[in-house]
Every structure is written in structure tokens, then in C-alpha cells.
Amino acid sequence: MEIIKKIELMQELSDKWRRDGHIISCVPTMGFLHQGHVELLRVGRDKGDRLIMTIFVNPTQFGPHEDYERYPRDTEGDLDKARSAGVDAVFMPTVEEMYPDGFQSAVTVNTITQYLCGKSRPGHFAGVTIVVAKLFNITKPHLAIFGEKDYQQLAVIRQMVRDLNMDIDIIGVPTVREQDGLAMSSRNKYLSPEERLSALSLKKGLDLAKAMIKDGEKDSATIKTAVRELILAHPFTEIDYVTICDPEKLTDIEHLDGPSLLALAVKVGKARLIDNIIL
Ligand code: AMP
């Protein structure tokens, strides 16, 4: 497995692979890998014949009071997991390599970045789009794999790729969960044992909504209220949003008669957790 820190060397390797007729998959991550990431790697391995994983904790997608400084890191553990997953190259640049002095460009996706996490994390998706666009130009993949746990991120990237005619297939992978249902996340590391129990309220909220709909409930407000009450009945929880919206446009839905997305963001202690389900 190659470990590459310089942009130019990554581009040279990808160029060579492309000249040799290989299909390149790319899995962008911020490291501290868990089974969710490993599943993305499995899909990437399956769909391409050269697999690149990137590890970069991207400062531009964190707000000033967010967890950039304390975001968990474990490079050695990540490289071991990457090797076992059959990764051919890990691209792990420094911040200076990605954002040298004088950097001044932006990639803006306008509308769908305004909703859900875009409301409570202003600037977050601008950080995501610029870094993903750069990583695509550096790793030159045919395919890129993203998790559905970060539903809005996946939607924003699909929009960017479509709008800018990037010649890359974007593949979404269903959320990988712990045995008890908690969506795997690097941020779960922040949870104390008591908070870990309360964190289950997100999945319980999704299940409750599913059950209500099965029983015939179609009023979005009624479902959202029940989900909020369930979550707030758990200690240490603070709701950022509970939203039922159109799965593509991400605009609010009042009455459920077609497919819709239930998306949650909840702070549990210091960890801001998200989860979602298509209803
Ligand atoms: P991160 O390292 O958290 O930025 O995530 C890197 C990629 O892994 C993103 O595409 C995430 O959506 C995806 N991912 C994170 N957690 C999960 C999960 N539990 N199941 C599936 N994909 C995930």
C-alpha cells in the first residue's frame, strides 16, 4: 500500500493507473476509521480495481467553535485497517499542502446547502465542496463512495458533480450501525457510557416514526413532535433539528404521501450526532 502526502505524487500515480486502463475508486474520510468506513472501502474495492482512501481532517468544514482541534485521530490504526481492506494508496496531505498561503477559491452549491445541517453549521458545506472538489482533482477517480449517514453531504456532492460536469460516479452506501442500532461515527468516541445510552434515542426516534407511518399517520408535525419527545425523554440530549423533508430538494414536507426523508441532528453531551431514514 502506498502512503502519499504530496498532491503531485498522488496525481502522477492516478495518471499512471488511468493510462494502464484501471478503474479508480476513491473513498474520502477524515480518518479514525470504523466499520462504516470499512464498508465504503469494500464497495470501492468491489466496483473498481484501484482503491484510494484519503485521510484529511478538513479545517474549512469546521465552524470556529466546533471540534476540529479535538477531532479523534489514529493514523497507525487507520493505515492497518486500510491495508486489511485492500486499499492501494492512502492520500493523507497536510493542511498546508491542501491550503497553501494565498489559497482563495470556493465551490458553492446554493440551495440544498441552506437546509438541515447547513442552517446550524454555516459554512460547513462550503468546506465540504471545496475539499471534495480538490480531492477529486488530486485522486482523479472514476468512482467515489460516500455514506448515506451524511445524507445531505451526499446530496450536495451529487449536485456539485452534476452541475460542474465532473466525470465521476457517486455511489451512496447505507448506514452501518452498531448492534444496538447506533449509527457508527468517529464522534461516538466523545460519548460517556451514560451518554452512549442516550445516543440510542436517535435510532429509536427513526423507528418510532416508521411505526407511526405504518399505523397510518401522515401528518409530519405529529410525527416530528413524537420523535422530539422521545429524544428529549433521554438525558444529555439537545435537539438541533428533527426534519421531515423531500429526499432530493430537502425542502420541508407537511403531509406524507410520497417518499420523504426524516433527518435528525442531536447533541448528546459534547457529541453532535446525525441520523436519517427514508420513510
Ligand atoms: P468521515 O470520516 O466521518 O468524514 O466519513 C467519511 C465517509 O464515511 C463519509 O462518506 C461518511 O458518510 C461515511 N460514513 C461515516 N459513518 C458511516 C456509517 N456509519 N455508515 C456508512 N458510512 C459512513
PDB file of C-alpha atoms and ligand atoms in Angstrom:
ATOM      1  CA  MET A   1       0.000   0.000   0.000  1.00  0.00           C
ATOM      2  CA  GLU A   2       1.358   3.405  -0.974  1.00  0.00           C
ATOM      3  CA  ILE A   3       1.169   6.257   1.531  1.00  0.00           C
ATOM      4  CA  ILE A   4       1.236   9.575  -0.257  1.00  0.00           C
ATOM      5  CA  LYS A   5       1.366  13.042   1.275  1.00  0.00           C
ATOM      6  CA  LYS A   6       2.131  15.169  -1.781  1.00  0.00           C
ATOM      7  CA  ILE A   7      -0.545  16.222  -4.272  1.00  0.00           C
ATOM      8  CA  GLU A   8       1.759  15.927  -7.263  1.00  0.00           C
ATOM      9  CA  LEU A   9       2.747  12.324  -6.444  1.00  0.00           C
ATOM     10  CA  MET A  10      -0.897  11.306  -5.997  1.00  0.00           C
ATOM     11  CA  GLN A  11      -1.793  12.856  -9.358  1.00  0.00           C
ATOM     12  CA  GLU A  12       1.135  11.067 -11.058  1.00  0.00           C
ATOM     13  CA  LEU A  13       0.067   7.691  -9.646  1.00  0.00           C
ATOM     14  CA  SER A  14      -3.566   8.202 -10.679  1.00  0.00           C
ATOM     15  CA  ASP A  15      -2.475   9.308 -14.161  1.00  0.00           C
ATOM     16  CA  LYS A  16      -0.402   6.136 -14.475  1.00  0.00           C
ATOM     17  CA  TRP A  17      -3.281   3.939 -13.314  1.00  0.00           C
ATOM     18  CA  ARG A  18      -5.598   5.633 -15.794  1.00  0.00           C
ATOM     19  CA  ARG A  19      -3.089   5.187 -18.645  1.00  0.00           C
ATOM     20  CA  ASP A  20      -2.855   1.500 -17.720  1.00  0.00           C
ATOM     21  CA  GLY A  21      -6.636   1.202 -18.031  1.00  0.00           C
ATOM     22  CA  HIS A  22      -7.519   0.790 -14.350  1.00  0.00           C
ATOM     23  CA  ILE A  23     -10.815   1.868 -12.763  1.00  0.00           C
ATOM     24  CA  ILE A  24     -10.056   4.064  -9.768  1.00  0.00           C
ATOM     25  CA  SER A  25     -12.352   4.231  -6.722  1.00  0.00           C
ATOM     26  CA  CYS A  26     -11.888   6.920  -4.108  1.00  0.00           C
ATOM     27  CA  VAL A  27     -13.161   6.901  -0.512  1.00  0.00           C
ATOM     28  CA  PRO A  28     -12.673  10.286   1.185  1.00  0.00           C
ATOM     29  CA  THR A  29     -12.522  10.164   5.006  1.00  0.00           C
ATOM     30  CA  MET A  30     -11.425  12.197   7.992  1.00  0.00           C
ATOM     31  CA  GLY A  31      -9.784   9.108   9.487  1.00  0.00           C
ATOM     32  CA  PHE A  32     -10.425   7.397  12.843  1.00  0.00           C
ATOM     33  CA  LEU A  33     -11.895   4.588  10.794  1.00  0.00           C
ATOM     34  CA  HIS A  34     -14.774   2.368  11.909  1.00  0.00           C
ATOM     35  CA  GLN A  35     -16.799  -0.369  10.233  1.00  0.00           C
ATOM     36  CA  GLY A  36     -18.806   2.242   8.300  1.00  0.00           C
ATOM     37  CA  HIS A  37     -15.653   3.426   6.539  1.00  0.00           C
ATOM     38  CA  VAL A  38     -14.564  -0.183   6.005  1.00  0.00           C
ATOM     39  CA  GLU A  39     -17.877  -0.871   4.253  1.00  0.00           C
ATOM     40  CA  LEU A  40     -17.248   2.089   1.923  1.00  0.00           C
ATOM     41  CA  LEU A  41     -13.819   0.610   1.160  1.00  0.00           C
ATOM     42  CA  ARG A  42     -15.394  -2.778   0.439  1.00  0.00           C
ATOM     43  CA  VAL A  43     -17.785  -1.194  -2.061  1.00  0.00           C
ATOM     44  CA  GLY A  44     -14.938   0.806  -3.617  1.00  0.00           C
ATOM     45  CA  ARG A  45     -12.809  -2.337  -3.924  1.00  0.00           C
ATOM     46  CA  ASP A  46     -15.732  -4.156  -5.472  1.00  0.00           C
ATOM     47  CA  LYS A  47     -16.557  -1.514  -8.090  1.00  0.00           C
ATOM     48  CA  GLY A  48     -13.042  -0.507  -9.138  1.00  0.00           C
ATOM     49  CA  ASP A  49      -9.661  -2.185  -9.431  1.00  0.00           C
ATOM     50  CA  ARG A  50      -7.528   0.534  -7.836  1.00  0.00           C
ATOM     51  CA  LEU A  51      -8.668   1.851  -4.450  1.00  0.00           C
ATOM     52  CA  ILE A  52      -7.614   5.181  -2.987  1.00  0.00           C
ATOM     53  CA  MET A  53      -8.601   6.254   0.515  1.00  0.00           C
ATOM     54  CA  THR A  54      -7.983   9.817   1.599  1.00  0.00           C
ATOM     55  CA  ILE A  55      -7.492  10.856   5.225  1.00  0.00           C
ATOM     56  CA  PHE A  56      -7.793  14.569   5.815  1.00  0.00           C
ATOM     57  CA  VAL A  57      -9.401  16.337   8.751  1.00  0.00           C
ATOM     58  CA  ASN A  58     -10.508  19.333   6.743  1.00  0.00           C
ATOM     59  CA  PRO A  59     -10.346  22.545   8.800  1.00  0.00           C
ATOM     60  CA  THR A  60     -12.564  24.510   6.393  1.00  0.00           C
ATOM     61  CA  GLN A  61     -15.633  22.384   7.145  1.00  0.00           C
ATOM     62  CA  PHE A  62     -15.488  23.004  10.900  1.00  0.00           C
ATOM     63  CA  GLY A  63     -17.027  26.103  12.478  1.00  0.00           C
ATOM     64  CA  PRO A  64     -14.973  28.249  14.889  1.00  0.00           C
ATOM     65  CA  HIS A  65     -16.499  26.614  17.980  1.00  0.00           C
ATOM     66  CA  GLU A  66     -16.640  23.078  16.632  1.00  0.00           C
ATOM     67  CA  ASP A  67     -14.404  20.095  17.330  1.00  0.00           C
ATOM     68  CA  TYR A  68     -11.616  20.498  14.743  1.00  0.00           C
ATOM     69  CA  GLU A  69      -8.838  20.580  17.352  1.00  0.00           C
ATOM     70  CA  ARG A  70     -10.089  17.577  19.322  1.00  0.00           C
ATOM     71  CA  TYR A  71     -11.384  15.518  16.377  1.00  0.00           C
ATOM     72  CA  PRO A  72     -10.137  11.957  17.118  1.00  0.00           C
ATOM     73  CA  ARG A  73      -7.095  10.775  15.156  1.00  0.00           C
ATOM     74  CA  ASP A  74      -5.384   7.389  14.875  1.00  0.00           C
ATOM     75  CA  THR A  75      -3.172   7.296  11.800  1.00  0.00           C
ATOM     76  CA  GLU A  76      -1.452   3.981  12.586  1.00  0.00           C
ATOM     77  CA  GLY A  77      -4.754   2.218  13.287  1.00  0.00           C
ATOM     78  CA  ASP A  78      -6.237   3.719  10.111  1.00  0.00           C
ATOM     79  CA  LEU A  79      -3.339   2.519   7.961  1.00  0.00           C
ATOM     80  CA  ASP A  80      -3.686  -1.017   9.386  1.00  0.00           C
ATOM     81  CA  LYS A  81      -7.405  -1.035   8.596  1.00  0.00           C
ATOM     82  CA  ALA A  82      -6.751   0.353   5.113  1.00  0.00           C
ATOM     83  CA  ARG A  83      -4.192  -2.386   4.429  1.00  0.00           C
ATOM     84  CA  SER A  84      -6.620  -5.094   5.560  1.00  0.00           C
ATOM     85  CA  ALA A  85      -9.351  -3.590   3.365  1.00  0.00           C
ATOM     86  CA  GLY A  86      -7.137  -3.830   0.278  1.00  0.00           C
ATOM     87  CA  VAL A  87      -6.500  -0.115  -0.207  1.00  0.00           C
ATOM     88  CA  ASP A  88      -3.842   0.518  -2.885  1.00  0.00           C
ATOM     89  CA  ALA A  89      -2.999   4.089  -1.902  1.00  0.00           C
ATOM     90  CA  VAL A  90      -3.721   6.312   1.071  1.00  0.00           C
ATOM     91  CA  PHE A  91      -3.558  10.023   0.323  1.00  0.00           C
ATOM     92  CA  MET A  92      -3.005  11.953   3.557  1.00  0.00           C
ATOM     93  CA  PRO A  93      -1.867  15.511   2.924  1.00  0.00           C
ATOM     94  CA  THR A  94      -1.068  18.191   5.498  1.00  0.00           C
ATOM     95  CA  VAL A  95      -3.290  21.246   5.852  1.00  0.00           C
ATOM     96  CA  GLU A  96      -0.533  23.377   4.266  1.00  0.00           C
ATOM     97  CA  GLU A  97      -0.377  21.041   1.266  1.00  0.00           C
ATOM     98  CA  MET A  98      -4.136  21.416   0.695  1.00  0.00           C
ATOM     99  CA  TYR A  99      -4.490  25.087   1.596  1.00  0.00           C
ATOM    100  CA  PRO A 100      -1.174  26.840   0.879  1.00  0.00           C
ATOM    101  CA  ASP A 101      -0.759  30.547   1.629  1.00  0.00           C
ATOM    102  CA  GLY A 102      -2.764  32.571  -0.837  1.00  0.00           C
ATOM    103  CA  PHE A 103      -5.465  29.949  -1.379  1.00  0.00           C
ATOM    104  CA  GLN A 104      -8.645  31.805  -2.376  1.00  0.00           C
ATOM    105  CA  SER A 105     -11.093  29.666  -4.337  1.00  0.00           C
ATOM    106  CA  ALA A 106     -14.541  28.341  -3.450  1.00  0.00           C
ATOM    107  CA  VAL A 107     -17.107  25.888  -4.790  1.00  0.00           C
ATOM    108  CA  THR A 108     -20.654  26.907  -3.924  1.00  0.00           C
ATOM    109  CA  VAL A 109     -23.745  24.732  -4.062  1.00  0.00           C
ATOM    110  CA  ASN A 110     -26.541  27.168  -3.369  1.00  0.00           C
ATOM    111  CA  THR A 111     -29.914  25.858  -2.333  1.00  0.00           C
ATOM    112  CA  ILE A 112     -29.704  22.431  -0.723  1.00  0.00           C
ATOM    113  CA  THR A 113     -26.840  23.604   1.486  1.00  0.00           C
ATOM    114  CA  GLN A 114     -29.235  26.018   3.218  1.00  0.00           C
ATOM    115  CA  TYR A 115     -31.339  23.382   4.980  1.00  0.00           C
ATOM    116  CA  LEU A 116     -30.748  20.836   7.793  1.00  0.00           C
ATOM    117  CA  CYS A 117     -27.083  20.926   8.884  1.00  0.00           C
ATOM    118  CA  GLY A 118     -26.497  23.957   6.638  1.00  0.00           C
ATOM    119  CA  LYS A 119     -28.665  26.038   8.989  1.00  0.00           C
ATOM    120  CA  SER A 120     -26.840  25.154  12.180  1.00  0.00           C
ATOM    121  CA  ARG A 121     -23.359  24.823  10.637  1.00  0.00           C
ATOM    122  CA  PRO A 122     -22.951  27.883   8.388  1.00  0.00           C
ATOM    123  CA  GLY A 123     -20.008  27.417   6.023  1.00  0.00           C
ATOM    124  CA  HIS A 124     -19.813  23.673   6.653  1.00  0.00           C
ATOM    125  CA  PHE A 125     -20.859  22.579   3.169  1.00  0.00           C
ATOM    126  CA  ALA A 126     -18.663  25.198   1.509  1.00  0.00           C
ATOM    127  CA  GLY A 127     -15.783  23.454   3.299  1.00  0.00           C
ATOM    128  CA  VAL A 128     -17.028  20.061   2.138  1.00  0.00           C
ATOM    129  CA  THR A 129     -17.445  21.058  -1.518  1.00  0.00           C
ATOM    130  CA  ILE A 130     -14.053  22.742  -1.828  1.00  0.00           C
ATOM    131  CA  VAL A 131     -12.200  19.845  -0.222  1.00  0.00           C
ATOM    132  CA  VAL A 132     -14.061  17.141  -2.150  1.00  0.00           C
ATOM    133  CA  ALA A 133     -13.570  19.011  -5.446  1.00  0.00           C
ATOM    134  CA  LYS A 134      -9.847  19.240  -4.664  1.00  0.00           C
ATOM    135  CA  LEU A 135      -9.643  15.575  -3.659  1.00  0.00           C
ATOM    136  CA  PHE A 136     -11.351  14.626  -6.931  1.00  0.00           C
ATOM    137  CA  ASN A 137      -8.822  16.687  -8.928  1.00  0.00           C
ATOM    138  CA  ILE A 138      -5.977  15.093  -6.986  1.00  0.00           C
ATOM    139  CA  THR A 139      -7.064  11.441  -6.979  1.00  0.00           C
ATOM    140  CA  LYS A 140      -8.794  11.548 -10.401  1.00  0.00           C
ATOM    141  CA  PRO A 141     -11.222   8.723  -9.596  1.00  0.00           C
ATOM    142  CA  HIS A 142     -13.813   7.131 -11.868  1.00  0.00           C
ATOM    143  CA  LEU A 143     -15.982   6.397  -8.806  1.00  0.00           C
ATOM    144  CA  ALA A 144     -16.276   7.970  -5.371  1.00  0.00           C
ATOM    145  CA  ILE A 145     -18.021   6.347  -2.427  1.00  0.00           C
ATOM    146  CA  PHE A 146     -19.893   8.200   0.332  1.00  0.00           C
ATOM    147  CA  GLY A 147     -22.078   7.135   3.262  1.00  0.00           C
ATOM    148  CA  GLU A 148     -25.817   7.766   3.447  1.00  0.00           C
ATOM    149  CA  LYS A 149     -25.398   8.564   7.138  1.00  0.00           C
ATOM    150  CA  ASP A 150     -24.256  12.001   5.970  1.00  0.00           C
ATOM    151  CA  TYR A 151     -27.307  12.230   3.711  1.00  0.00           C
ATOM    152  CA  GLN A 152     -27.112  15.945   2.985  1.00  0.00           C
ATOM    153  CA  GLN A 153     -23.377  15.748   2.257  1.00  0.00           C
ATOM    154  CA  LEU A 154     -24.062  13.013  -0.300  1.00  0.00           C
ATOM    155  CA  ALA A 155     -26.848  15.124  -1.869  1.00  0.00           C
ATOM    156  CA  VAL A 156     -24.593  18.202  -2.025  1.00  0.00           C
ATOM    157  CA  ILE A 157     -21.777  16.233  -3.665  1.00  0.00           C
ATOM    158  CA  ARG A 158     -24.140  14.703  -6.223  1.00  0.00           C
ATOM    159  CA  GLN A 159     -25.385  18.217  -7.028  1.00  0.00           C
ATOM    160  CA  MET A 160     -21.835  19.583  -7.376  1.00  0.00           C
ATOM    161  CA  VAL A 161     -20.792  16.714  -9.649  1.00  0.00           C
ATOM    162  CA  ARG A 162     -23.890  17.167 -11.804  1.00  0.00           C
ATOM    163  CA  ASP A 163     -23.633  20.975 -12.006  1.00  0.00           C
ATOM    164  CA  LEU A 164     -19.899  21.028 -12.753  1.00  0.00           C
ATOM    165  CA  ASN A 165     -19.983  18.016 -15.121  1.00  0.00           C
ATOM    166  CA  MET A 166     -17.388  16.151 -13.089  1.00  0.00           C
ATOM    167  CA  ASP A 167     -16.970  12.801 -14.794  1.00  0.00           C
ATOM    168  CA  ILE A 168     -17.243  10.737 -11.600  1.00  0.00           C
ATOM    169  CA  ASP A 169     -19.863   8.207 -10.494  1.00  0.00           C
ATOM    170  CA  ILE A 170     -21.015   8.973  -6.955  1.00  0.00           C
ATOM    171  CA  ILE A 171     -22.049   5.882  -5.016  1.00  0.00           C
ATOM    172  CA  GLY A 172     -24.029   6.021  -1.753  1.00  0.00           C
ATOM    173  CA  VAL A 173     -23.673   3.275   0.867  1.00  0.00           C
ATOM    174  CA  PRO A 174     -26.345   2.539   3.515  1.00  0.00           C
ATOM    175  CA  THR A 175     -25.547   3.484   7.111  1.00  0.00           C
ATOM    176  CA  VAL A 176     -23.592   0.902   9.079  1.00  0.00           C
ATOM    177  CA  ARG A 177     -24.807   0.574  12.678  1.00  0.00           C
ATOM    178  CA  GLU A 178     -23.639  -0.836  15.982  1.00  0.00           C
ATOM    179  CA  GLN A 179     -25.527  -3.953  17.109  1.00  0.00           C
ATOM    180  CA  ASP A 180     -27.942  -1.865  19.169  1.00  0.00           C
ATOM    181  CA  GLY A 181     -28.699   0.445  16.220  1.00  0.00           C
ATOM    182  CA  LEU A 182     -26.478   3.468  16.917  1.00  0.00           C
ATOM    183  CA  ALA A 183     -25.095   4.766  13.606  1.00  0.00           C
ATOM    184  CA  MET A 184     -21.317   4.332  13.604  1.00  0.00           C
ATOM    185  CA  SER A 185     -19.463   7.637  13.765  1.00  0.00           C
ATOM    186  CA  SER A 186     -15.971   8.766  14.709  1.00  0.00           C
ATOM    187  CA  ARG A 187     -17.712  11.210  17.056  1.00  0.00           C
ATOM    188  CA  ASN A 188     -19.239   8.370  19.116  1.00  0.00           C
ATOM    189  CA  LYS A 189     -15.855   8.336  20.853  1.00  0.00           C
ATOM    190  CA  TYR A 190     -16.892  11.523  22.692  1.00  0.00           C
ATOM    191  CA  LEU A 191     -19.772   9.703  24.452  1.00  0.00           C
ATOM    192  CA  SER A 192     -19.537   8.687  28.123  1.00  0.00           C
ATOM    193  CA  PRO A 193     -21.258   5.349  28.926  1.00  0.00           C
ATOM    194  CA  GLU A 194     -24.399   7.211  30.098  1.00  0.00           C
ATOM    195  CA  GLU A 195     -24.426   9.427  27.009  1.00  0.00           C
ATOM    196  CA  ARG A 196     -23.910   6.362  24.824  1.00  0.00           C
ATOM    197  CA  LEU A 197     -27.277   5.060  26.138  1.00  0.00           C
ATOM    198  CA  SER A 198     -28.982   8.382  25.354  1.00  0.00           C
ATOM    199  CA  ALA A 199     -27.430   8.394  21.873  1.00  0.00           C
ATOM    200  CA  LEU A 200     -29.662   5.415  21.072  1.00  0.00           C
ATOM    201  CA  SER A 201     -32.612   7.827  21.143  1.00  0.00           C
ATOM    202  CA  LEU A 202     -31.802   8.879  17.557  1.00  0.00           C
ATOM    203  CA  LYS A 203     -32.342   5.378  16.159  1.00  0.00           C
ATOM    204  CA  LYS A 204     -35.346   4.897  18.462  1.00  0.00           C
ATOM    205  CA  GLY A 205     -36.788   8.140  17.048  1.00  0.00           C
ATOM    206  CA  LEU A 206     -36.373   6.879  13.481  1.00  0.00           C
ATOM    207  CA  ASP A 207     -38.018   3.573  14.415  1.00  0.00           C
ATOM    208  CA  LEU A 208     -40.900   5.362  16.141  1.00  0.00           C
ATOM    209  CA  ALA A 209     -41.569   7.443  13.010  1.00  0.00           C
ATOM    210  CA  LYS A 210     -41.504   4.318  10.869  1.00  0.00           C
ATOM    211  CA  ALA A 211     -44.015   2.616  13.188  1.00  0.00           C
ATOM    212  CA  MET A 212     -46.330   5.656  13.226  1.00  0.00           C
ATOM    213  CA  ILE A 213     -46.372   5.759   9.432  1.00  0.00           C
ATOM    214  CA  LYS A 214     -47.085   2.047   9.287  1.00  0.00           C
ATOM    215  CA  ASP A 215     -50.085   2.743  11.531  1.00  0.00           C
ATOM    216  CA  GLY A 216     -51.327   5.301   9.009  1.00  0.00           C
ATOM    217  CA  GLU A 217     -50.011   8.606  10.390  1.00  0.00           C
ATOM    218  CA  LYS A 218     -49.383  11.086   7.576  1.00  0.00           C
ATOM    219  CA  ASP A 219     -49.040  14.375   9.404  1.00  0.00           C
ATOM    220  CA  SER A 220     -45.437  15.434   9.510  1.00  0.00           C
ATOM    221  CA  ALA A 221     -45.844  17.724  12.549  1.00  0.00           C
ATOM    222  CA  THR A 222     -47.414  14.924  14.626  1.00  0.00           C
ATOM    223  CA  ILE A 223     -44.539  12.569  13.816  1.00  0.00           C
ATOM    224  CA  LYS A 224     -41.871  15.200  14.482  1.00  0.00           C
ATOM    225  CA  THR A 225     -43.418  16.056  17.866  1.00  0.00           C
ATOM    226  CA  ALA A 226     -43.449  12.396  18.911  1.00  0.00           C
ATOM    227  CA  VAL A 227     -39.823  11.940  17.815  1.00  0.00           C
ATOM    228  CA  ARG A 228     -38.735  15.107  19.669  1.00  0.00           C
ATOM    229  CA  GLU A 229     -40.493  13.975  22.842  1.00  0.00           C
ATOM    230  CA  LEU A 230     -38.882  10.550  22.667  1.00  0.00           C
ATOM    231  CA  ILE A 231     -35.404  12.042  22.223  1.00  0.00           C
ATOM    232  CA  LEU A 232     -35.832  14.659  24.954  1.00  0.00           C
ATOM    233  CA  ALA A 233     -37.009  11.963  27.390  1.00  0.00           C
ATOM    234  CA  HIS A 234     -33.350  10.788  27.346  1.00  0.00           C
ATOM    235  CA  PRO A 235     -30.829  12.691  29.496  1.00  0.00           C
ATOM    236  CA  PHE A 236     -27.978  14.787  27.982  1.00  0.00           C
ATOM    237  CA  THR A 237     -29.859  15.333  24.694  1.00  0.00           C
ATOM    238  CA  GLU A 238     -30.270  18.678  22.978  1.00  0.00           C
ATOM    239  CA  ILE A 239     -32.089  18.685  19.641  1.00  0.00           C
ATOM    240  CA  ASP A 240     -30.619  20.663  16.780  1.00  0.00           C
ATOM    241  CA  TYR A 241     -33.303  19.600  14.298  1.00  0.00           C
ATOM    242  CA  VAL A 242     -35.911  16.951  13.597  1.00  0.00           C
ATOM    243  CA  THR A 243     -36.961  17.428   9.975  1.00  0.00           C
ATOM    244  CA  ILE A 244     -39.174  15.612   7.502  1.00  0.00           C
ATOM    245  CA  CYS A 245     -38.324  16.744   4.002  1.00  0.00           C
ATOM    246  CA  ASP A 246     -38.205  15.921   0.320  1.00  0.00           C
ATOM    247  CA  PRO A 247     -35.341  13.424  -0.181  1.00  0.00           C
ATOM    248  CA  GLU A 248     -33.986  15.347  -3.185  1.00  0.00           C
ATOM    249  CA  LYS A 249     -34.817  19.010  -2.679  1.00  0.00           C
ATOM    250  CA  LEU A 250     -34.549  18.778   1.143  1.00  0.00           C
ATOM    251  CA  THR A 251     -37.498  21.164   1.487  1.00  0.00           C
ATOM    252  CA  ASP A 252     -39.959  20.551   4.355  1.00  0.00           C
ATOM    253  CA  ILE A 253     -42.877  18.187   3.802  1.00  0.00           C
ATOM    254  CA  GLU A 254     -46.099  18.701   5.752  1.00  0.00           C
ATOM    255  CA  HIS A 255     -48.097  15.746   4.559  1.00  0.00           C
ATOM    256  CA  LEU A 256     -46.522  12.389   3.814  1.00  0.00           C
ATOM    257  CA  ASP A 257     -47.788  10.898   0.608  1.00  0.00           C
ATOM    258  CA  GLY A 258     -44.593  10.102  -1.285  1.00  0.00           C
ATOM    259  CA  PRO A 259     -41.052   9.212  -0.241  1.00  0.00           C
ATOM    260  CA  SER A 260     -39.665  11.527   2.406  1.00  0.00           C
ATOM    261  CA  LEU A 261     -36.541  11.860   4.493  1.00  0.00           C
ATOM    262  CA  LEU A 262     -36.580  12.021   8.280  1.00  0.00           C
ATOM    263  CA  ALA A 263     -33.310  13.607   9.344  1.00  0.00           C
ATOM    264  CA  LEU A 264     -32.115  14.221  12.903  1.00  0.00           C
ATOM    265  CA  ALA A 265     -29.273  16.152  14.462  1.00  0.00           C
ATOM    266  CA  VAL A 266     -28.945  15.859  18.229  1.00  0.00           C
ATOM    267  CA  LYS A 267     -26.234  16.919  20.617  1.00  0.00           C
ATOM    268  CA  VAL A 268     -25.607  14.224  23.212  1.00  0.00           C
ATOM    269  CA  GLY A 269     -23.170  15.666  25.715  1.00  0.00           C
ATOM    270  CA  LYS A 270     -20.337  17.066  23.581  1.00  0.00           C
ATOM    271  CA  ALA A 271     -21.077  14.884  20.539  1.00  0.00           C
ATOM    272  CA  ARG A 272     -23.244  16.256  17.749  1.00  0.00           C
ATOM    273  CA  LEU A 273     -24.811  13.181  16.156  1.00  0.00           C
ATOM    274  CA  ILE A 274     -26.870  12.843  12.976  1.00  0.00           C
ATOM    275  CA  ASP A 275     -29.006  10.048  11.595  1.00  0.00           C
ATOM    276  CA  ASN A 276     -31.710   9.674   8.973  1.00  0.00           C
ATOM    277  CA  ILE A 277     -34.119   7.299   7.313  1.00  0.00           C
ATOM    278  CA  ILE A 278     -36.134   7.324   4.107  1.00  0.00           C
ATOM    279  CA  LEU A 279     -39.790   6.953   5.107  1.00  0.00           C
TER     280      LEU A 279
HETATM  281  P1  AMP B   1     -15.997  10.898   7.937  1.00  0.00           P
HETATM  282  O1  AMP B   1     -14.663  10.266   8.169  1.00  0.00           O
HETATM  283  O2  AMP B   1     -16.876  10.904   9.140  1.00  0.00           O
HETATM  284  O3  AMP B   1     -15.913  12.222   7.236  1.00  0.00           O
HETATM  285  O4  AMP B   1     -16.759   9.934   6.928  1.00  0.00           O
HETATM  286  C1  AMP B   1     -16.161   9.521   5.732  1.00  0.00           C
HETATM  287  C2  AMP B   1     -17.197   8.816   4.903  1.00  0.00           C
HETATM  288  O5  AMP B   1     -17.700   7.694   5.638  1.00  0.00           O
HETATM  289  C3  AMP B   1     -18.405   9.679   4.559  1.00  0.00           C
HETATM  290  O6  AMP B   1     -18.818   9.391   3.235  1.00  0.00           O
HETATM  291  C4  AMP B   1     -19.437   9.226   5.557  1.00  0.00           C
HETATM  292  O7  AMP B   1     -20.766   9.402   5.109  1.00  0.00           O
HETATM  293  C5  AMP B   1     -19.112   7.748   5.654  1.00  0.00           C
HETATM  294  N1  AMP B   1     -19.631   7.181   6.905  1.00  0.00           N
HETATM  295  C6  AMP B   1     -19.438   7.635   8.163  1.00  0.00           C
HETATM  296  N2  AMP B   1     -20.114   6.878   9.054  1.00  0.00           N
HETATM  297  C7  AMP B   1     -20.755   5.927   8.339  1.00  0.00           C
HETATM  298  C8  AMP B   1     -21.637   4.848   8.678  1.00  0.00           C
HETATM  299  N3  AMP B   1     -21.977   4.587   9.939  1.00  0.00           N
HETATM  300  N4  AMP B   1     -22.095   4.065   7.679  1.00  0.00           N
HETATM  301  C9  AMP B   1     -21.768   4.324   6.386  1.00  0.00           C
HETATM  302  N5  AMP B   1     -20.941   5.314   6.013  1.00  0.00           N
HETATM  303  C10 AMP B   1     -20.458   6.113   6.966  1.00  0.00           C
END
